[in-house]
Amino acid sequence: MITEIYKFNRQVLGRAETQMVLPLDLPEHEWLVAALKEEVQEFEDSKTPAEEVDALIDLCYFAIGGLSRLGLSEQQAWECFDAVHNANMTKKIGVKVTRPNDGSVDDAVKDETFKDPVEKIKEIISG
């Protein structure tokens, strides 16, 4: 999915890869927040599985496109994904008290073995 979305960003939006990862400027940050919220709203408003799928994939497009906008190369995006994925794979099934959940929905929670991927991400994006 990352490869296809980076291709979309290059071919449709004309985004060239940069050599530096930088925070988004305020207008682009606000635009991305609004786009992500719009897709969450579409998911909330969905009435069919097809509408749910469409909204969730569109969220992926905006989220991964955001990585491109930040200046991550496709390779860095993959490496960051792996860092987060590997950290998430150490989580255990449970209930996260900060989410609305009566225990009827499976969730993944951090335990004592969880290692936050932020430091690894810092290494990846700093070059």
PDB file of C-alpha atoms in Angstrom:
ATOM      1  CA  MET A   1       0.000   0.000   0.000  1.00  0.00           C
ATOM      2  CA  ILE A   2       2.841   2.394   0.816  1.00  0.00           C
ATOM      3  CA  THR A   3       4.339   1.932  -2.652  1.00  0.00           C
ATOM      4  CA  GLU A   4       1.033   2.569  -4.408  1.00  0.00           C
ATOM      5  CA  ILE A   5       0.277   5.690  -2.359  1.00  0.00           C
ATOM      6  CA  TYR A   6       3.766   7.100  -2.945  1.00  0.00           C
ATOM      7  CA  LYS A   7       3.210   6.452  -6.672  1.00  0.00           C
ATOM      8  CA  PHE A   8      -0.083   8.402  -6.448  1.00  0.00           C
ATOM      9  CA  ASN A   9       1.692  11.277  -4.701  1.00  0.00           C
ATOM     10  CA  ARG A  10       4.369  11.371  -7.422  1.00  0.00           C
ATOM     11  CA  GLN A  11       2.175  10.841 -10.484  1.00  0.00           C
ATOM     12  CA  VAL A  12      -1.080  12.567  -9.560  1.00  0.00           C
ATOM     13  CA  LEU A  13       0.090  15.251  -7.121  1.00  0.00           C
ATOM     14  CA  GLY A  14       3.529  15.772  -8.664  1.00  0.00           C
ATOM     15  CA  ARG A  15       5.307  15.406  -5.313  1.00  0.00           C
ATOM     16  CA  ALA A  16       9.039  14.855  -5.688  1.00  0.00           C
ATOM     17  CA  GLU A  17      10.978  13.122  -2.941  1.00  0.00           C
ATOM     18  CA  THR A  18      13.015  15.507  -0.841  1.00  0.00           C
ATOM     19  CA  GLN A  19      16.231  14.851   0.997  1.00  0.00           C
ATOM     20  CA  MET A  20      15.024  16.159   4.348  1.00  0.00           C
ATOM     21  CA  VAL A  21      12.208  15.384   6.759  1.00  0.00           C
ATOM     22  CA  LEU A  22      10.664  18.587   8.100  1.00  0.00           C
ATOM     23  CA  PRO A  23       7.490  19.443   9.993  1.00  0.00           C
ATOM     24  CA  LEU A  24       4.625  20.568   7.806  1.00  0.00           C
ATOM     25  CA  ASP A  25       4.081  24.300   7.617  1.00  0.00           C
ATOM     26  CA  LEU A  26       0.894  25.469   9.335  1.00  0.00           C
ATOM     27  CA  PRO A  27      -1.366  25.654   6.231  1.00  0.00           C
ATOM     28  CA  GLU A  28      -0.366  22.169   5.074  1.00  0.00           C
ATOM     29  CA  HIS A  29      -0.658  20.783   8.620  1.00  0.00           C
ATOM     30  CA  GLU A  30      -4.162  22.250   8.949  1.00  0.00           C
ATOM     31  CA  TRP A  31      -5.107  20.930   5.497  1.00  0.00           C
ATOM     32  CA  LEU A  32      -3.989  17.414   6.426  1.00  0.00           C
ATOM     33  CA  VAL A  33      -5.820  17.503   9.756  1.00  0.00           C
ATOM     34  CA  ALA A  34      -8.998  18.592   7.961  1.00  0.00           C
ATOM     35  CA  ALA A  35      -8.613  15.869   5.310  1.00  0.00           C
ATOM     36  CA  LEU A  36      -8.103  13.166   7.944  1.00  0.00           C
ATOM     37  CA  LYS A  37     -11.095  14.417   9.958  1.00  0.00           C
ATOM     38  CA  GLU A  38     -13.221  14.427   6.800  1.00  0.00           C
ATOM     39  CA  GLU A  39     -12.424  10.755   6.186  1.00  0.00           C
ATOM     40  CA  VAL A  40     -13.115   9.861   9.831  1.00  0.00           C
ATOM     41  CA  GLN A  41     -16.481  11.612   9.446  1.00  0.00           C
ATOM     42  CA  GLU A  42     -17.153   9.632   6.261  1.00  0.00           C
ATOM     43  CA  PHE A  43     -16.394   6.456   8.209  1.00  0.00           C
ATOM     44  CA  GLU A  44     -18.707   7.547  11.034  1.00  0.00           C
ATOM     45  CA  ASP A  45     -21.466   8.285   8.516  1.00  0.00           C
ATOM     46  CA  SER A  46     -21.002   5.077   6.521  1.00  0.00           C
ATOM     47  CA  LYS A  47     -23.976   2.767   6.272  1.00  0.00           C
ATOM     48  CA  THR A  48     -22.504  -0.166   4.367  1.00  0.00           C
ATOM     49  CA  PRO A  49     -19.322  -2.218   4.495  1.00  0.00           C
ATOM     50  CA  ALA A  50     -18.314  -0.771   1.094  1.00  0.00           C
ATOM     51  CA  GLU A  51     -18.593   2.782   2.454  1.00  0.00           C
ATOM     52  CA  GLU A  52     -16.575   1.784   5.531  1.00  0.00           C
ATOM     53  CA  VAL A  53     -13.872   0.253   3.335  1.00  0.00           C
ATOM     54  CA  ASP A  54     -13.737   3.337   1.111  1.00  0.00           C
ATOM     55  CA  ALA A  55     -13.352   5.676   4.092  1.00  0.00           C
ATOM     56  CA  LEU A  56     -10.672   3.529   5.737  1.00  0.00           C
ATOM     57  CA  ILE A  57      -8.610   3.252   2.554  1.00  0.00           C
ATOM     58  CA  ASP A  58      -8.954   6.990   1.971  1.00  0.00           C
ATOM     59  CA  LEU A  59      -7.627   7.487   5.524  1.00  0.00           C
ATOM     60  CA  CYS A  60      -4.609   5.401   4.542  1.00  0.00           C
ATOM     61  CA  TYR A  61      -4.102   7.577   1.465  1.00  0.00           C
ATOM     62  CA  PHE A  62      -4.074  10.756   3.523  1.00  0.00           C
ATOM     63  CA  ALA A  63      -1.977   9.267   6.339  1.00  0.00           C
ATOM     64  CA  ILE A  64       0.683   7.781   4.058  1.00  0.00           C
ATOM     65  CA  GLY A  65       0.517  10.842   1.817  1.00  0.00           C
ATOM     66  CA  GLY A  66       1.257  12.831   4.973  1.00  0.00           C
ATOM     67  CA  LEU A  67       4.513  10.893   5.331  1.00  0.00           C
ATOM     68  CA  SER A  68       5.414  11.960   1.802  1.00  0.00           C
ATOM     69  CA  ARG A  69       4.484  15.560   2.598  1.00  0.00           C
ATOM     70  CA  LEU A  70       6.767  15.437   5.641  1.00  0.00           C
ATOM     71  CA  GLY A  71       9.595  14.478   3.311  1.00  0.00           C
ATOM     72  CA  LEU A  72      10.003  10.803   4.155  1.00  0.00           C
ATOM     73  CA  SER A  73      11.265   8.745   1.263  1.00  0.00           C
ATOM     74  CA  GLU A  74       9.288   5.651   0.389  1.00  0.00           C
ATOM     75  CA  GLN A  75      12.065   3.566   1.982  1.00  0.00           C
ATOM     76  CA  GLN A  76      11.888   5.608   5.200  1.00  0.00           C
ATOM     77  CA  ALA A  77       8.114   5.178   5.254  1.00  0.00           C
ATOM     78  CA  TRP A  78       8.559   1.402   5.019  1.00  0.00           C
ATOM     79  CA  GLU A  79      11.211   1.397   7.755  1.00  0.00           C
ATOM     80  CA  CYS A  80       9.023   3.519  10.048  1.00  0.00           C
ATOM     81  CA  PHE A  81       6.080   1.223   9.349  1.00  0.00           C
ATOM     82  CA  ASP A  82       8.217  -1.757  10.328  1.00  0.00           C
ATOM     83  CA  ALA A  83       9.329  -0.013  13.539  1.00  0.00           C
ATOM     84  CA  VAL A  84       5.740   0.721  14.565  1.00  0.00           C
ATOM     85  CA  HIS A  85       4.530  -2.716  13.432  1.00  0.00           C
ATOM     86  CA  ASN A  86       7.228  -4.514  15.389  1.00  0.00           C
ATOM     87  CA  ALA A  87       6.386  -2.510  18.510  1.00  0.00           C
ATOM     88  CA  ASN A  88       2.664  -3.191  18.036  1.00  0.00           C
ATOM     89  CA  MET A  89       3.332  -6.916  17.711  1.00  0.00           C
ATOM     90  CA  THR A  90       4.512  -6.946  21.344  1.00  0.00           C
ATOM     91  CA  LYS A  91       1.122  -5.725  22.569  1.00  0.00           C
ATOM     92  CA  LYS A  92      -1.362  -8.092  24.170  1.00  0.00           C
ATOM     93  CA  ILE A  93      -5.121  -8.397  23.824  1.00  0.00           C
ATOM     94  CA  GLY A  94      -6.913  -6.405  26.476  1.00  0.00           C
ATOM     95  CA  VAL A  95      -8.963  -3.303  27.234  1.00  0.00           C
ATOM     96  CA  LYS A  96      -7.459   0.166  27.026  1.00  0.00           C
ATOM     97  CA  VAL A  97      -9.297   2.235  29.622  1.00  0.00           C
ATOM     98  CA  THR A  98      -8.922   5.482  27.617  1.00  0.00           C
ATOM     99  CA  ARG A  99     -11.063   4.072  24.780  1.00  0.00           C
ATOM    100  CA  PRO A 100     -14.802   3.523  24.977  1.00  0.00           C
ATOM    101  CA  ASN A 101     -15.018  -0.230  25.285  1.00  0.00           C
ATOM    102  CA  ASP A 102     -17.035  -2.459  27.569  1.00  0.00           C
ATOM    103  CA  GLY A 103     -14.707  -5.355  26.807  1.00  0.00           C
ATOM    104  CA  SER A 104     -16.776  -6.584  23.879  1.00  0.00           C
ATOM    105  CA  VAL A 105     -14.300  -5.224  21.296  1.00  0.00           C
ATOM    106  CA  ASP A 106     -10.832  -6.745  20.991  1.00  0.00           C
ATOM    107  CA  ASP A 107      -8.061  -4.211  21.543  1.00  0.00           C
ATOM    108  CA  ALA A 108      -4.293  -4.359  21.850  1.00  0.00           C
ATOM    109  CA  VAL A 109      -2.609  -2.868  24.905  1.00  0.00           C
ATOM    110  CA  LYS A 110       0.987  -2.244  25.897  1.00  0.00           C
ATOM    111  CA  ASP A 111       2.530  -4.416  28.542  1.00  0.00           C
ATOM    112  CA  GLU A 112       5.914  -4.283  30.256  1.00  0.00           C
ATOM    113  CA  THR A 113       7.672  -5.590  27.115  1.00  0.00           C
ATOM    114  CA  PHE A 114       6.412  -2.766  24.882  1.00  0.00           C
ATOM    115  CA  LYS A 115       9.190  -0.582  23.493  1.00  0.00           C
ATOM    116  CA  ASP A 116       8.059   2.749  22.057  1.00  0.00           C
ATOM    117  CA  PRO A 117       9.157   3.010  18.399  1.00  0.00           C
ATOM    118  CA  VAL A 118       9.758   6.780  18.502  1.00  0.00           C
ATOM    119  CA  GLU A 119      13.519   6.518  19.049  1.00  0.00           C
ATOM    120  CA  LYS A 120      13.848   4.103  16.123  1.00  0.00           C
ATOM    121  CA  ILE A 121      11.753   6.454  13.976  1.00  0.00           C
ATOM    122  CA  LYS A 122      14.042   9.350  14.928  1.00  0.00           C
ATOM    123  CA  GLU A 123      17.024   7.317  13.709  1.00  0.00           C
ATOM    124  CA  ILE A 124      15.286   6.472  10.434  1.00  0.00           C
ATOM    125  CA  ILE A 125      14.169   9.981   9.549  1.00  0.00           C
ATOM    126  CA  SER A 126      17.388  11.710  10.598  1.00  0.00           C
ATOM    127  CA  GLY A 127      19.185   9.926   7.787  1.00  0.00           C
TER     128      GLY A 127
END
